[in-house]
């Protein structure tokens, strides 16, 4: 089905290839403007973005570390408390801090603009869908944005602090001091956070695959054991070789997989109900004729 737009009379008509490119151009322009606006805002909010957000996991007063200390005191396990971060962040390049300021501001701008960017993508794709496909995809922008935000928060408050604490505290000899380059620290933080953000999109991916008939709840149940192995591998990749960190990251991904099975099952029931209703209407029409 070709993308459609409304003509001056209010009736839909098929878009030509040039119209299609023109629509895409304006979607890209609006998206770029939004990214520039949020990137500029993040650039001028330097103190908050860097001191409170980016460098937060590098200090022992970070929220996650304080919660671990409280949990350790509650279960009488003081070793769980993280009250010291054993590394120093350094800059070893003349333009290093300026480059990090610009690149980090752009990354923050992308994350903050993500819901709008996906909405623009959806506006571009939506005219090319059939009416029932549009109806089946209601709320896609909201749920994709919600899962992205939840995954980003999980990565920032759970996966990234655990990784940073483990890697910062790992030493092969006490005489060796960990002096971490700021680009290395930033890379670890962004990789952990963004990896979790995209992994959390699993339910929506399964939803669209189930709508397309590619994935079924039976297939996901049959290959559950294989999925667990893949999830463990993913958790091992995005976390350091620390068993506790891998378990903490693996648990929500497993829950998301089980949620995805339920979503695929709901999609199957909905499609079956619509098919039965359609058949009932056809039978009623034939009997009336």
Short mmCIF file of C-alpha atoms in Angstrom, two decimals:
data_model
loop_
_atom_site.label_atom_id
_atom_site.label_comp_id
_atom_site.label_asym_id
_atom_site.label_seq_id
_atom_site.Cartn_x
_atom_site.Cartn_y
_atom_site.Cartn_z
CA UNK A 1 0.00 0.00 0.00
CA UNK A 2 1.43 3.37 -1.06
CA UNK A 3 1.74 6.21 1.48
CA UNK A 4 -1.21 8.60 1.26
CA UNK A 5 -1.87 12.22 2.09
CA UNK A 6 -4.93 14.45 1.93
CA UNK A 7 -5.51 16.55 -1.16
CA UNK A 8 -7.18 20.02 -1.00
CA UNK A 9 -10.63 18.38 -1.19
CA UNK A 10 -9.88 16.35 1.93
CA UNK A 11 -9.66 12.98 0.13
CA UNK A 12 -6.60 10.73 0.44
CA UNK A 13 -4.42 10.19 -2.61
CA UNK A 14 -1.25 8.23 -3.23
CA UNK A 15 2.02 10.10 -2.80
CA UNK A 16 4.50 10.20 -5.65
CA UNK A 17 8.16 9.34 -5.14
CA UNK A 18 9.04 13.05 -5.00
CA UNK A 19 6.29 13.70 -2.44
CA UNK A 20 7.60 10.78 -0.45
CA UNK A 21 11.13 12.24 -0.41
CA UNK A 22 9.78 15.67 0.49
CA UNK A 23 7.87 14.24 3.47
CA UNK A 24 10.98 12.35 4.59
CA UNK A 25 13.05 15.52 4.30
CA UNK A 26 10.76 17.46 6.62
CA UNK A 27 10.68 14.60 9.13
CA UNK A 28 14.48 14.64 9.18
CA UNK A 29 14.61 18.44 9.49
CA UNK A 30 12.20 18.50 12.44
CA UNK A 31 14.08 15.67 14.12
CA UNK A 32 17.41 17.43 13.63
CA UNK A 33 16.02 20.66 15.08
CA UNK A 34 14.75 18.81 18.16
CA UNK A 35 18.13 17.13 18.68
CA UNK A 36 19.95 20.46 18.32
CA UNK A 37 17.63 22.15 20.83
CA UNK A 38 18.06 19.44 23.49
CA UNK A 39 21.79 19.13 22.79
CA UNK A 40 22.19 22.88 23.25
CA UNK A 41 20.24 22.74 26.50
CA UNK A 42 22.43 19.90 27.77
CA UNK A 43 25.56 21.80 26.72
CA UNK A 44 24.67 24.84 28.82
CA UNK A 45 23.49 22.69 31.75
CA UNK A 46 27.07 21.52 32.15
CA UNK A 47 27.20 21.49 35.95
CA UNK A 48 24.09 19.37 36.36
CA UNK A 49 24.74 17.03 33.42
CA UNK A 50 28.33 16.25 34.35
CA UNK A 51 28.55 16.65 38.11
CA UNK A 52 25.18 15.14 39.02
CA UNK A 53 24.45 12.76 36.11
CA UNK A 54 27.59 11.67 34.28
CA UNK A 55 29.96 11.64 37.26
CA UNK A 56 27.32 10.51 39.75
CA UNK A 57 28.26 6.79 39.60
CA UNK A 58 31.92 7.70 40.25
CA UNK A 59 31.16 8.93 43.78
CA UNK A 60 30.27 6.82 46.83
CA UNK A 61 27.25 9.03 47.63
CA UNK A 62 25.48 7.88 44.44
CA UNK A 63 21.91 6.71 45.02
CA UNK A 64 22.59 3.09 44.01
CA UNK A 65 25.54 2.74 46.37
CA UNK A 66 23.54 4.20 49.25
CA UNK A 67 20.73 1.72 48.58
CA UNK A 68 23.22 -1.15 48.59
CA UNK A 69 24.54 0.04 51.94
CA UNK A 70 21.03 0.17 53.38
CA UNK A 71 20.22 -3.27 51.97
CA UNK A 72 23.48 -4.67 53.35
CA UNK A 73 22.69 -3.31 56.80
CA UNK A 74 19.17 -4.74 56.61
CA UNK A 75 20.34 -8.28 55.75
CA UNK A 76 23.41 -7.99 58.01
CA UNK A 77 25.82 -8.21 55.07
CA UNK A 78 28.16 -5.20 55.37
CA UNK A 79 30.22 -6.38 52.39
CA UNK A 80 27.37 -5.27 50.12
CA UNK A 81 27.91 -1.65 51.11
CA UNK A 82 29.83 0.39 48.56
CA UNK A 83 31.33 3.32 50.46
CA UNK A 84 34.52 3.81 48.49
CA UNK A 85 35.30 4.11 44.78
CA UNK A 86 38.87 3.10 44.09
CA UNK A 87 39.80 5.16 41.04
CA UNK A 88 40.52 8.67 39.86
CA UNK A 89 39.17 10.07 36.59
CA UNK A 90 41.78 11.93 34.56
CA UNK A 91 42.00 13.84 31.31
CA UNK A 92 45.14 13.20 29.27
CA UNK A 93 44.36 15.17 26.12
CA UNK A 94 44.49 18.93 25.57
CA UNK A 95 41.01 19.09 24.03
CA UNK A 96 39.69 16.06 25.90
CA UNK A 97 37.24 17.84 28.18
CA UNK A 98 35.87 20.02 25.41
CA UNK A 99 35.38 16.99 23.15
CA UNK A 100 33.68 15.09 25.96
CA UNK A 101 31.46 18.09 26.70
CA UNK A 102 30.27 18.24 23.10
CA UNK A 103 29.87 14.49 22.55
CA UNK A 104 28.13 13.95 25.89
CA UNK A 105 25.74 16.83 25.26
CA UNK A 106 24.86 15.28 21.90
CA UNK A 107 24.30 11.87 23.52
CA UNK A 108 22.06 13.40 26.18
CA UNK A 109 20.19 15.29 23.47
CA UNK A 110 19.55 12.05 21.56
CA UNK A 111 18.28 10.28 24.69
CA UNK A 112 15.96 13.14 25.66
CA UNK A 113 14.67 13.47 22.10
CA UNK A 114 14.14 9.74 21.55
CA UNK A 115 10.33 9.79 22.06
CA UNK A 116 9.99 12.62 19.54
CA UNK A 117 12.38 10.95 17.08
CA UNK A 118 10.40 7.73 17.19
CA UNK A 119 7.17 9.73 16.81
CA UNK A 120 8.56 11.32 13.63
CA UNK A 121 9.53 7.89 12.32
CA UNK A 122 6.05 6.65 13.13
CA UNK A 123 4.43 9.61 11.35
CA UNK A 124 6.48 8.78 8.25
CA UNK A 125 5.63 5.07 8.31
CA UNK A 126 1.99 5.31 9.39
CA UNK A 127 0.50 6.57 6.07
CA UNK A 128 1.84 3.45 4.34
CA UNK A 129 0.00 1.08 6.66
CA UNK A 130 -3.38 -0.51 6.13
CA UNK A 131 -6.19 0.67 8.44
CA UNK A 132 -6.12 -2.53 10.50
CA UNK A 133 -2.32 -2.21 10.85
CA UNK A 134 -2.73 1.32 12.16
CA UNK A 135 -5.37 0.16 14.62
CA UNK A 136 -3.16 -2.69 15.80
CA UNK A 137 -0.26 -0.31 16.42
CA UNK A 138 -2.07 2.23 18.59
CA UNK A 139 0.11 3.37 21.48
CA UNK A 140 3.35 2.19 19.84
CA UNK A 141 5.11 5.52 20.41
CA UNK A 142 4.13 5.58 24.09
CA UNK A 143 5.20 2.02 24.87
CA UNK A 144 8.44 2.21 22.88
CA UNK A 145 9.36 5.44 24.67
CA UNK A 146 8.35 4.02 28.07
CA UNK A 147 10.45 0.86 27.63
CA UNK A 148 13.40 2.91 26.38
CA UNK A 149 13.21 5.16 29.45
CA UNK A 150 12.89 2.21 31.83
CA UNK A 151 15.84 0.44 30.22
CA UNK A 152 17.92 3.61 30.30
CA UNK A 153 17.18 4.14 33.99
CA UNK A 154 17.93 0.50 34.78
CA UNK A 155 21.24 0.72 32.93
CA UNK A 156 22.19 3.99 34.61
CA UNK A 157 21.17 3.07 38.16
CA UNK A 158 21.96 -0.66 38.17
CA UNK A 159 24.11 -2.03 35.34
CA UNK A 160 26.50 0.91 34.99
CA UNK A 161 27.24 1.42 38.74
CA UNK A 162 27.87 -2.29 39.25
CA UNK A 163 30.19 -2.38 36.26
CA UNK A 164 32.04 0.77 37.29
CA UNK A 165 32.43 -0.40 40.88
CA UNK A 166 33.71 -3.84 39.86
CA UNK A 167 36.16 -2.59 37.23
CA UNK A 168 37.37 0.26 39.47
CA UNK A 169 37.97 -2.07 42.39
CA UNK A 170 39.68 -4.82 40.41
CA UNK A 171 43.44 -4.83 40.92
CA UNK A 172 46.15 -7.36 40.14
CA UNK A 173 48.53 -5.76 42.64
CA UNK A 174 47.87 -3.22 45.42
CA UNK A 175 50.76 -1.04 44.23
CA UNK A 176 48.97 -0.30 40.95
CA UNK A 177 46.64 2.70 41.19
CA UNK A 178 43.61 2.92 38.93
CA UNK A 179 43.72 6.23 37.08
CA UNK A 180 40.89 6.01 34.56
CA UNK A 181 40.78 8.12 31.43
CA UNK A 182 37.53 10.05 31.28
CA UNK A 183 36.73 8.76 27.78
CA UNK A 184 37.01 5.19 29.09
CA UNK A 185 34.70 6.00 32.00
CA UNK A 186 32.18 7.70 29.72
CA UNK A 187 32.28 4.80 27.26
CA UNK A 188 31.50 2.32 30.04
CA UNK A 189 28.64 4.43 31.37
CA UNK A 190 27.00 5.03 27.98
CA UNK A 191 27.48 1.44 26.80
CA UNK A 192 25.82 0.00 29.90
CA UNK A 193 22.95 2.48 29.88
CA UNK A 194 22.13 2.38 26.15
CA UNK A 195 22.52 -1.40 25.92
CA UNK A 196 19.88 -1.85 28.61
CA UNK A 197 17.66 0.77 26.96
CA UNK A 198 17.56 -1.17 23.69
CA UNK A 199 17.32 -4.60 25.36
CA UNK A 200 14.20 -3.40 27.17
CA UNK A 201 12.51 -2.93 23.77
CA UNK A 202 12.11 -6.73 23.53
CA UNK A 203 8.35 -6.75 24.31
CA UNK A 204 7.60 -4.23 21.55
CA UNK A 205 9.78 -6.12 19.07
CA UNK A 206 7.91 -9.33 19.88
CA UNK A 207 4.59 -7.47 19.59
CA UNK A 208 5.29 -6.34 16.02
CA UNK A 209 6.76 -9.74 15.05
CA UNK A 210 3.67 -11.46 16.46
CA UNK A 211 1.43 -9.06 14.52
CA UNK A 212 3.34 -9.98 11.37
CA UNK A 213 2.93 -13.67 12.10
CA UNK A 214 6.68 -14.25 12.40
CA UNK A 215 6.70 -15.10 16.12
CA UNK A 216 4.19 -17.14 18.10
CA UNK A 217 3.94 -17.88 21.84
CA UNK A 218 4.45 -21.58 21.11
CA UNK A 219 7.77 -20.92 19.36
CA UNK A 220 8.96 -18.71 22.21
CA UNK A 221 8.03 -21.36 24.76
CA UNK A 222 9.76 -24.13 22.82
CA UNK A 223 12.95 -22.10 22.53
CA UNK A 224 12.83 -20.73 26.08
CA UNK A 225 15.96 -22.66 27.11
CA UNK A 226 17.83 -21.33 24.10
CA UNK A 227 16.63 -17.83 24.91
CA UNK A 228 17.93 -18.15 28.47
CA UNK A 229 21.39 -19.01 27.13
CA UNK A 230 21.28 -16.00 24.79
CA UNK A 231 20.13 -13.75 27.64
CA UNK A 232 22.99 -14.96 29.83
CA UNK A 233 25.42 -14.20 27.01
CA UNK A 234 23.95 -10.71 26.58
CA UNK A 235 24.17 -10.09 30.33
CA UNK A 236 27.80 -11.27 30.31
CA UNK A 237 28.59 -8.87 27.45
CA UNK A 238 27.04 -5.74 28.95
CA UNK A 239 28.29 -6.40 32.49
CA UNK A 240 31.73 -7.10 33.93
CA UNK A 241 32.72 -10.68 34.88
CA UNK A 242 30.96 -10.37 38.20
CA UNK A 243 28.36 -13.03 38.99
CA UNK A 244 26.19 -10.78 41.14
CA UNK A 245 26.05 -8.08 38.45
CA UNK A 246 25.22 -10.62 35.76
CA UNK A 247 22.39 -12.07 37.85
CA UNK A 248 20.94 -8.63 38.58
CA UNK A 249 20.94 -7.78 34.86
CA UNK A 250 19.71 -11.22 33.76
CA UNK A 251 16.60 -11.25 35.98
CA UNK A 252 14.77 -8.29 34.35
CA UNK A 253 15.64 -9.53 30.85
CA UNK A 254 14.16 -12.93 31.69
CA UNK A 255 11.04 -11.22 33.03
CA UNK A 256 10.82 -9.22 29.79
CA UNK A 257 11.05 -12.45 27.80
CA UNK A 258 8.21 -14.00 29.80
CA UNK A 259 6.21 -10.79 29.33
CA UNK A 260 6.89 -11.03 25.60
CA UNK A 261 5.45 -14.57 25.54
CA UNK A 262 2.29 -13.24 27.20
CA UNK A 263 2.14 -10.38 24.68
CA UNK A 264 2.44 -12.81 21.77
CA UNK A 265 -0.35 -14.90 23.31
CA UNK A 266 -2.59 -11.82 23.64
CA UNK A 267 -1.88 -10.88 20.03
CA UNK A 268 -2.81 -14.40 18.92
CA UNK A 269 -6.11 -14.26 20.84
CA UNK A 270 -6.92 -10.84 19.44
CA UNK A 271 -6.24 -11.94 15.86
CA UNK A 272 -8.35 -15.07 16.37
CA UNK A 273 -11.21 -13.02 17.83
CA UNK A 274 -11.14 -10.60 14.89
CA UNK A 275 -11.07 -13.47 12.41
CA UNK A 276 -14.03 -15.17 14.10
CA UNK A 277 -15.95 -11.91 14.12
CA UNK A 278 -15.23 -11.40 10.43
CA UNK A 279 -16.38 -14.91 9.60
CA UNK A 280 -19.54 -14.40 11.66
CA UNK A 281 -20.34 -11.20 9.75
CA UNK A 282 -19.77 -12.94 6.43
CA UNK A 283 -22.05 -15.82 7.42
CA UNK A 284 -24.71 -13.38 8.61
CA UNK A 285 -24.48 -11.49 5.32
CA UNK A 286 -24.78 -14.71 3.30
CA UNK A 287 -27.78 -15.85 5.31
CA UNK A 288 -29.43 -12.45 4.91
CA UNK A 289 -28.90 -12.56 1.18
#
